[in-house]
XYZ file of C-alpha atoms in Angstrom:
568
model
C -29.152 -13.627 6.272
C -28.988 -14.769 2.731
C -27.391 -18.110 1.998
C -24.988 -18.957 -0.761
C -26.321 -19.145 -4.270
C -27.771 -22.574 -5.069
C -25.584 -25.091 -6.871
C -24.473 -23.753 -9.865
C 16.074 -9.718 16.630
C 22.711 -5.245 17.672
C 25.526 -3.377 16.578
C 27.507 -0.333 17.637
C 26.865 2.766 15.582
C 29.091 3.307 12.606
C 31.939 5.744 13.270
C 31.034 9.308 12.430
C 27.282 8.954 12.667
C 25.854 12.359 13.536
C 22.581 13.509 14.976
C 22.008 15.536 11.859
C 22.130 12.465 9.666
C 19.698 10.736 11.976
C 17.288 13.630 11.610
C 17.552 13.306 7.868
C 16.180 9.832 8.234
C 19.278 7.891 7.069
C 21.292 5.816 9.538
C 24.507 3.941 8.865
C 24.873 1.196 11.399
C 27.543 -1.337 12.160
C 30.966 -1.792 10.753
C 31.322 -4.847 8.478
C 30.455 -8.046 10.299
C 32.001 -11.335 9.254
C 29.574 -14.162 9.503
C 29.634 -17.847 9.043
C 28.256 -18.772 5.667
C 24.868 -20.427 5.802
C 24.218 -20.362 2.120
C 25.121 -18.498 -0.994
C 25.355 -14.714 -0.693
C 24.829 -14.518 3.090
C 25.424 -10.799 3.837
C 28.341 -9.633 5.992
C 27.381 -6.016 6.625
C 24.214 -4.121 7.235
C 22.844 -0.755 6.187
C 19.624 0.382 7.875
C 17.528 2.903 6.012
C 14.474 4.952 6.891
C 14.045 4.249 10.637
C 10.445 3.618 11.623
C 8.456 6.819 11.955
C 5.028 5.404 12.685
C 3.851 5.934 16.281
C 3.476 2.989 18.608
C 0.730 2.286 21.116
C 2.002 3.005 24.655
C -0.806 0.992 26.261
C 0.007 -2.030 24.127
C 3.690 -1.571 24.988
C 2.960 -1.570 28.708
C 0.903 -4.720 28.257
C 3.862 -6.378 26.557
C 6.091 -5.362 29.475
C 3.649 -7.123 31.765
C 4.142 -10.300 29.707
C 0.997 -10.300 27.597
C 0.399 -9.726 23.896
C -3.015 -8.634 22.621
C -3.926 -8.979 18.970
C -7.245 -9.314 17.206
C -9.095 -9.440 20.516
C -6.997 -12.361 21.782
C -4.532 -12.023 24.664
C -1.746 -14.472 25.456
C 1.540 -14.733 27.386
C 4.811 -14.022 25.605
C 7.337 -15.076 28.277
C 6.780 -18.801 28.301
C 9.105 -21.680 29.048
C 10.850 -23.982 26.630
C 7.916 -26.355 26.560
C 5.500 -23.843 25.059
C 7.324 -20.910 23.404
C 5.091 -17.999 22.362
C 5.921 -18.109 18.639
C 3.890 -21.261 18.103
C 1.853 -21.186 21.326
C -0.559 -24.059 21.505
C -4.182 -23.009 21.420
C -3.481 -19.583 19.959
C -5.348 -18.464 16.855
C -3.476 -18.223 13.530
C -4.044 -14.466 13.497
C -2.485 -14.045 16.976
C 0.488 -16.188 15.964
C 0.926 -14.214 12.745
C 0.792 -10.859 14.537
C 3.331 -11.950 17.154
C 5.741 -13.333 14.557
C 5.345 -10.193 12.421
C 7.002 -7.982 15.098
C 5.002 -4.857 14.235
C 4.562 -4.530 18.010
C 8.226 -3.444 18.315
C 7.088 0.176 17.943
C 4.710 -0.304 20.883
C 7.620 -1.285 23.128
C 9.710 1.525 21.660
C 7.063 4.136 22.501
C 5.784 2.686 25.795
C 7.667 5.269 27.877
C 9.625 2.649 29.819
C 13.396 2.231 29.212
C 13.054 -1.483 29.857
C 11.062 -1.826 26.641
C 14.154 -2.142 24.478
C 15.641 -4.876 26.687
C 12.456 -6.923 26.310
C 12.447 -6.338 22.571
C 16.049 -7.564 22.230
C 15.234 -10.601 24.357
C 12.250 -11.506 22.199
C 14.112 -11.019 18.920
C 16.965 -13.172 20.226
C 14.497 -15.784 21.420
C 12.842 -15.892 18.007
C 16.192 -16.296 16.248
C 17.100 -19.170 18.548
C 13.802 -20.983 18.211
C 12.318 -20.122 14.832
C 15.258 -18.859 12.759
C 16.577 -22.338 12.038
C 13.523 -23.456 10.115
C 11.719 -22.348 6.998
C 8.262 -23.658 7.769
C 5.283 -22.988 9.975
C 3.210 -19.893 10.573
C 6.233 -17.732 11.410
C 7.531 -18.262 7.852
C 4.339 -17.530 5.976
C 5.090 -15.105 3.185
C 3.089 -12.170 4.538
C 4.370 -12.691 8.113
C 7.951 -12.997 6.897
C 7.643 -9.801 4.876
C 6.289 -7.854 7.844
C 9.028 -9.149 10.163
C 11.848 -8.240 7.753
C 10.633 -4.653 7.489
C 10.076 -4.243 11.234
C 13.486 -5.679 12.149
C 15.277 -3.396 9.692
C 13.407 -0.286 10.786
C 14.048 -0.954 14.507
C 17.680 -2.077 14.183
C 19.168 1.149 15.575
C 16.890 1.045 18.610
C 17.537 -2.642 19.252
C 21.319 -2.211 18.948
C 21.333 0.380 21.747
C 20.620 -2.298 24.374
C 22.082 -5.486 22.898
C 25.195 -7.500 23.719
C 28.154 -7.386 21.281
C 27.229 -10.692 19.698
C 23.679 -9.666 18.876
C 24.683 -7.893 15.667
C 26.119 -11.007 14.089
C 23.125 -13.139 15.006
C 20.724 -10.470 13.789
C 22.305 -9.864 10.397
C 22.798 -13.585 9.824
C 19.145 -14.284 10.535
C 17.960 -11.384 8.446
C 20.043 -12.545 5.513
C 18.500 -16.001 5.705
C 15.031 -14.527 5.878
C 15.703 -12.338 2.860
C 16.809 -15.320 0.784
C 13.790 -17.333 1.790
C 11.389 -14.521 0.943
C 12.898 -14.203 -2.525
C 12.550 -17.928 -3.108
C 8.911 -18.124 -2.100
C 7.918 -14.938 -3.918
C 9.039 -15.703 -7.423
C 5.497 -16.582 -8.418
C 1.994 -16.376 -7.049
C 2.017 -12.812 -5.778
C -1.314 -11.059 -6.022
C -3.291 -8.269 -4.425
C -2.120 -6.291 -1.430
C 0.189 -9.144 -0.348
C 2.319 -8.504 -3.437
C 2.884 -4.889 -2.358
C 3.871 -5.960 1.180
C 6.242 -8.683 -0.050
C 7.955 -6.528 -2.681
C 8.315 -3.747 -0.102
C 10.118 -6.209 2.199
C 12.433 -7.296 -0.630
C 13.304 -3.654 -1.335
C 14.016 -2.976 2.359
C 16.213 -6.082 2.628
C 18.159 -5.310 -0.543
C 18.706 -1.720 0.598
C 19.911 -3.022 3.969
C 22.595 -5.182 2.337
C 23.357 -2.939 -0.615
C 27.021 -2.440 0.375
C 27.638 -6.153 -0.110
C 28.078 -5.891 -3.851
C 26.466 -5.755 -7.257
C 24.305 -8.784 -6.630
C 22.249 -6.850 -4.134
C 22.151 -3.840 -6.441
C 20.714 -5.981 -9.198
C 18.221 -7.597 -6.839
C 17.102 -4.173 -5.619
C 16.591 -2.885 -9.127
C 14.544 -5.958 -9.991
C 12.357 -5.617 -6.898
C 11.718 -1.923 -7.521
C 10.875 -2.628 -11.153
C 8.599 -5.486 -10.197
C 6.744 -3.345 -7.656
C 6.460 -0.471 -10.100
C 4.939 -2.656 -12.792
C 2.597 -4.284 -10.328
C 1.158 -1.111 -8.786
C 0.636 0.402 -12.213
C -2.075 -2.176 -12.898
C -3.085 -3.051 -9.318
C -3.981 0.518 -8.386
C -6.776 1.197 -10.818
C -6.919 4.346 -12.916
C -9.335 5.914 -10.453
C -6.975 5.207 -7.513
C -8.857 2.305 -5.939
C -6.982 -0.932 -5.189
C -8.104 -3.990 -7.097
C -9.758 -5.600 -4.048
C -12.044 -2.564 -3.830
C -11.594 -2.531 -0.014
C -11.025 0.760 1.870
C -8.881 -0.854 4.604
C -6.534 -2.194 1.911
C -6.544 1.243 0.296
C -5.043 2.490 3.575
C -2.604 -0.418 3.959
C -1.255 -0.213 0.401
C -0.803 3.559 0.562
C 1.140 3.153 3.816
C 3.352 0.453 2.247
C 4.184 2.672 -0.716
C 4.938 5.640 1.541
C 7.425 3.403 3.381
C 9.032 2.352 0.103
C 9.282 5.955 -1.046
C 10.888 6.990 2.277
C 13.345 4.088 2.176
C 14.479 4.850 -1.376
C 14.878 8.560 -0.649
C 16.776 7.711 2.552
C 19.187 5.671 0.423
C 19.496 8.618 -1.990
C 17.522 6.870 -4.703
C 14.618 8.300 -6.596
C 11.299 6.479 -6.382
C 10.005 5.426 -9.773
C 7.326 7.374 -11.551
C 4.929 4.455 -11.168
C 5.299 4.403 -7.368
C 4.880 8.156 -7.129
C 1.843 8.058 -9.402
C 0.256 5.254 -7.406
C 0.630 7.266 -4.189
C -0.899 10.271 -5.903
C -3.885 8.192 -7.049
C -4.389 6.335 -3.768
C -4.549 9.322 -1.402
C -7.627 11.127 -2.795
C -9.537 7.858 -2.916
C -8.667 7.158 0.710
C -10.330 10.491 1.462
C -13.240 9.337 -0.704
C -13.890 6.386 1.605
C -13.950 8.437 4.835
C -17.228 9.182 6.568
C -17.967 12.326 8.541
C -16.542 10.704 11.675
C -13.165 10.204 9.928
C -13.483 6.420 9.762
C -13.734 4.246 6.664
C -16.795 3.059 4.794
C -17.489 -0.631 5.306
C -17.137 -2.264 1.905
C -15.474 -5.617 1.151
C -14.252 -6.627 4.590
C -13.466 -3.182 5.944
C -13.903 -1.849 9.477
C -13.901 1.796 10.599
C -10.146 1.865 11.284
C -7.992 4.128 13.407
C -8.691 7.780 12.598
C -5.269 9.030 13.767
C -3.502 6.530 11.497
C -5.614 7.545 8.527
C -4.842 11.229 9.204
C -1.110 10.515 9.440
C -1.001 8.434 6.262
C -2.808 11.139 4.321
C -0.532 13.837 5.730
C 2.593 11.881 4.754
C 1.268 11.220 1.287
C 1.813 14.901 0.479
C -1.412 14.939 -1.496
C -3.874 17.753 -0.881
C -6.284 16.611 -3.593
C -9.850 16.405 -2.364
C -11.996 13.303 -2.589
C -13.569 12.987 -6.044
C -17.281 12.484 -6.562
C -16.908 9.179 -8.377
C -14.472 6.366 -9.151
C -15.074 5.405 -12.751
C -12.918 2.265 -12.911
C -14.102 0.683 -9.656
C -17.627 2.072 -9.747
C -17.868 3.697 -6.342
C -19.988 6.826 -6.118
C -20.149 9.636 -3.558
C -22.992 12.049 -2.966
C -22.297 14.957 -0.607
C -24.598 17.848 0.248
C -24.904 19.905 3.379
C -23.775 17.669 6.219
C -24.944 14.471 4.491
C -22.656 11.987 2.779
C -23.676 8.895 0.805
C -21.112 6.372 -0.474
C -22.420 3.694 -2.842
C -20.907 0.556 -4.371
C -21.962 0.786 -7.989
C -19.271 -1.424 -9.480
C -18.628 -5.064 -10.247
C -17.123 -7.207 -7.464
C -13.318 -7.715 -7.487
C -11.992 -10.048 -10.145
C -10.387 -13.450 -9.760
C -7.290 -13.463 -7.549
C -8.460 -10.423 -5.605
C -11.844 -11.691 -4.457
C -10.922 -14.067 -1.608
C -12.420 -11.673 0.944
C -14.802 -9.793 -1.323
C -18.381 -9.212 -0.224
C -21.554 -9.696 -2.206
C -22.700 -6.129 -1.529
C -23.364 -4.758 -5.004
C -25.441 -1.532 -4.990
C -25.155 -1.204 -1.208
C -24.728 2.262 0.246
C -23.792 3.932 3.521
C -24.844 7.327 4.827
C -23.464 9.647 7.497
C -24.867 12.922 8.775
C -22.134 15.306 9.917
C -19.901 13.205 12.210
C -22.495 10.496 12.848
C -23.154 7.310 10.904
C -26.725 6.516 10.041
C -27.021 3.799 7.365
C -24.179 1.259 7.333
C -23.097 -2.114 6.082
C -22.400 -4.642 8.824
C -18.630 -4.621 8.175
C -16.161 -7.031 9.717
C -13.166 -6.343 11.930
C -9.934 -8.373 11.728
C -10.000 -11.288 14.082
C -13.762 -11.662 14.107
C -14.910 -15.263 14.556
C -14.634 -17.255 11.365
C -18.348 -17.822 10.992
C -19.042 -14.104 11.343
C -16.396 -13.280 8.741
C -18.263 -15.602 6.424
C -21.746 -14.307 7.151
C -20.692 -10.667 6.841
C -19.858 -11.325 3.186
C -23.492 -12.088 2.418
C -25.658 -9.630 0.535
C -27.983 -9.513 3.543
C -25.193 -7.939 5.643
C -25.292 -4.892 3.370
C -27.711 -2.035 2.873
C -29.077 -3.227 -0.435
C -31.719 -5.618 -1.748
C -31.783 -9.402 -1.440
C -33.929 -11.651 -3.606
C -35.106 -15.052 -2.354
C -32.589 -15.022 0.514
C -29.810 -15.456 -2.089
C -26.487 -13.636 -2.479
C -26.155 -11.407 -5.533
C -22.749 -13.036 -6.170
C -22.093 -16.616 -5.111
C -19.545 -17.075 -2.296
C -17.899 -20.434 -2.900
C -16.555 -22.884 -0.341
C -13.031 -21.710 -1.227
C -13.973 -18.072 -0.598
C -13.874 -16.791 -4.166
C -16.874 -15.336 -5.931
C -18.724 -17.073 -8.724
C -21.705 -16.058 -10.797
C -20.964 -12.523 -9.723
C -23.059 -9.475 -10.398
C -20.877 -8.714 -13.394
C -23.000 -6.371 -15.458
C -23.218 -3.363 -13.141
C -24.340 -0.111 -14.701
C -24.399 3.397 -13.247
C -25.445 6.787 -14.505
C -24.946 10.026 -12.581
C -26.497 13.438 -12.990
C -26.793 16.749 -11.162
C -29.483 19.363 -11.446
C -29.540 22.634 -9.521
C -27.510 21.167 -6.668
C -29.472 17.911 -6.460
C -27.572 14.686 -7.299
C -28.869 11.505 -8.946
C -27.543 7.970 -9.193
C -29.173 5.356 -11.409
C -27.611 1.914 -10.808
C -28.411 -1.675 -11.740
C -26.912 -5.182 -11.561
C -27.729 -8.571 -13.059
C -26.701 -10.807 -10.164
C -30.162 -12.380 -10.039
C -30.705 -12.720 -13.765
C -29.342 -16.239 -14.240
C -31.394 -17.632 -11.376
C -34.668 -15.750 -11.539
C -34.516 -13.532 -14.604
C -34.487 -10.479 -12.327
C -32.570 -7.205 -12.709
C -32.203 -5.028 -9.579
C -32.199 -1.314 -10.310
C -31.633 1.288 -7.573
C -32.085 5.016 -8.021
C -30.892 7.548 -5.399
C -31.567 11.286 -5.245
C -29.963 13.634 -2.707
C -31.395 17.114 -2.199
C -29.139 20.203 -2.425
C -29.249 20.724 1.349
C -28.614 17.026 2.112
C -31.768 16.759 4.206
C -33.657 14.470 1.830
C -32.432 11.175 0.335
C -34.953 9.427 -1.867
C -34.669 6.026 -3.422
C -36.428 3.696 -5.788
C -35.875 -0.057 -5.936
C -37.017 -1.771 -9.105
C -37.085 -5.495 -9.767
C -37.797 -6.225 -13.431
C -37.163 -8.781 -16.127
C -34.224 -8.425 -18.490
C -34.783 -5.905 -21.298
C -38.459 -5.532 -20.539
C -39.208 -9.238 -20.500
C -41.283 -10.757 -17.699
C -39.528 -12.103 -14.631
C -38.575 -15.725 -15.325
C -39.468 -17.026 -11.877
C -42.012 -14.679 -10.319
C -43.278 -14.352 -6.765
C -39.844 -14.425 -5.223
C -39.569 -12.465 -1.991
C -37.363 -9.399 -1.851
C -35.979 -7.597 1.217
C -34.469 -4.139 0.952
C -32.272 -3.644 4.009
C -31.079 -0.457 5.710
C -28.667 -1.498 8.478
C -28.436 1.130 11.204
C -25.348 2.128 13.147
C -25.597 0.864 16.755
C -25.731 4.453 18.064
C -28.976 5.061 16.155
C -32.240 4.504 18.033
C -35.148 3.476 15.815
C -38.899 3.137 16.413
C -41.866 2.343 14.194
C -44.274 5.264 13.794
C -47.394 6.285 11.902
C -49.092 2.963 12.529
C -46.154 1.062 11.172
C -45.847 3.081 7.979
C -42.590 4.839 8.869
C -39.471 4.480 11.024
C -38.126 7.301 13.173
C -34.375 7.368 13.862
C -32.558 9.446 16.448
C -28.790 9.970 16.441
C -26.668 10.556 19.572
C -26.591 14.289 18.801
C -30.373 14.364 19.035
C -30.879 14.870 15.299
C -33.757 12.899 13.871
C -34.430 11.192 10.539
C -37.520 9.462 9.198
C -37.828 6.726 6.597
C -41.101 6.007 4.873
C -41.815 3.759 1.899
C -44.540 2.767 -0.554
C -44.947 -0.490 -2.456
C -43.626 -2.730 0.329
C -44.171 -3.523 3.959
C -41.856 -1.740 6.348
C -40.490 -3.066 9.632
C -37.590 -3.282 12.056
C -35.415 -6.354 12.580
C -32.322 -7.282 14.550
C -28.886 -6.815 13.028
C -25.254 -6.880 14.122
C -22.375 -4.442 13.600
C -18.743 -5.558 13.307
C -17.353 -2.260 12.074
C -15.443 -1.471 15.274
C -12.304 -3.469 15.910
C -12.767 -6.205 18.483
C -16.463 -5.520 19.065
C -19.679 -7.220 18.098
C -22.541 -4.816 18.683
C -26.228 -5.450 18.416
C -28.142 -3.029 16.250
C -31.239 -2.855 14.099
C -32.119 -2.755 10.457
C -35.074 -1.319 8.596
C -36.513 -3.811 6.137
C -38.830 -3.321 3.173
C -40.429 -6.626 2.240
C -42.551 -7.798 -0.677
C -43.027 -10.199 -3.599
C -41.867 -9.737 -7.187
C -44.617 -10.418 -9.741
C -43.953 -11.425 -13.319
C -44.378 -7.872 -14.533
C -41.887 -6.561 -11.941
C -42.327 -4.081 -9.121
C -41.070 -0.672 -7.995
C -40.683 0.410 -4.356
C -40.159 4.030 -3.420
C -38.694 5.260 -0.155
C -37.643 8.573 1.364
C -35.160 9.274 4.152
C -35.698 12.801 5.445
C -34.142 14.884 8.170
C -36.548 15.946 10.905
C -36.152 19.587 11.808
C -36.320 20.496 15.511
């Protein structure tokens, strides 16, 4: 694959709580609790809003009951002795530690089908408060982990209180108040990207929880809602794509905002126009990024995702707007005809502050036929080995062209992008049902004086996708450094079986359904090479890629290819 660019934890229910109120989604819990003061404005009462409505994983819950926690492909014990408590278990990966300390797994225990699940949950929350709640450092107090834990504790408070001892409520509210204060202190500056949405959501949940304490919490709530509203107005681009340009974050941010909307409505407050508008923009674009199999397209660190979760998020969004054909602000394009779907990245990489996990995949595309994926990017699932997470950011891990084994945008040692493919142009046209895309980027101009231009044409019936790859000098000038090798890559989904045919002049591909496709090309050598697919969570799968290889002369070169459906 291409290298980097050269140097350059209960309380009794409140009196009068009715089942009807619970069905409405608003729960008043606990009479006022008097706590010892641990700092200024430590809350004394608690108000839980919008109980958690997301389904848990019963299998994961049963695993927890057996004493094991699985996250990001790593399994570890959770009922350890005093010498090695689970919250900072020695030898565990940072991702496993973060997931455990985030407590999102509470819903797995809640929905595991075993009444003993709540007792274990209370025990673990109490254990955390006794071991970790006294300190404000370490992985369990990272800003994103802290934000997740605050939300999950608040949303599961009613369930936890049903099995806890009388003293649990005081410990719980005291700890939660401390966590709220700490989150506010560490979130005054430096919030960016999807983390900002998660952190501000947690602040809103915490302020709503302690709203009965007085005007100070009212003011804090108003400030957090205003801050979130202003942030999402610019963070969710005009076309509805999040600034990181990553489909999995599109899903995560939409889910966060749906939670905020539900919490505010539960507290009889109206969500702001900016939050409502962001939800309305996000939902159609989440549909945009779905392939025929219901999973997500693999751009900028995304994996296929859980189809049922995506369905539920879209249903709860309340938006019935269909996926658009294009995203003008972010540059993504979508061609759909017959049973064929092509999604292309025809925009500039994410900007500074949102590019820490961005991929150098400019002009890459993916294609699915009905419910089967055909052409893919390599993707990367959460928890993949560090080296693979790095390599999957390379241009060569995407279905696009690579020049001189060099990334189209430099991936620095700190993870940000430099010398990015910044001047990305796209033109779109339709003619009698056929659809055209004409795209180009200048990521190789500063190094080699080369512009990569890609043209795609999809037939009205979706059975014929044709492409042209052009490597030319800038504005008609000769290539500055000629004779550089190019490789145009078409990564195949692992379920696709490929063979060379016609004396090595074409590649035949067969999908699990038995449908066949053929790719042929002119102007470059064609071949098959090994590849890897990390688009399924927790799995590294071997696959293949079709490669078109050649040299770029001073006068430039054009390579034509055609991907056609084989009838019968």
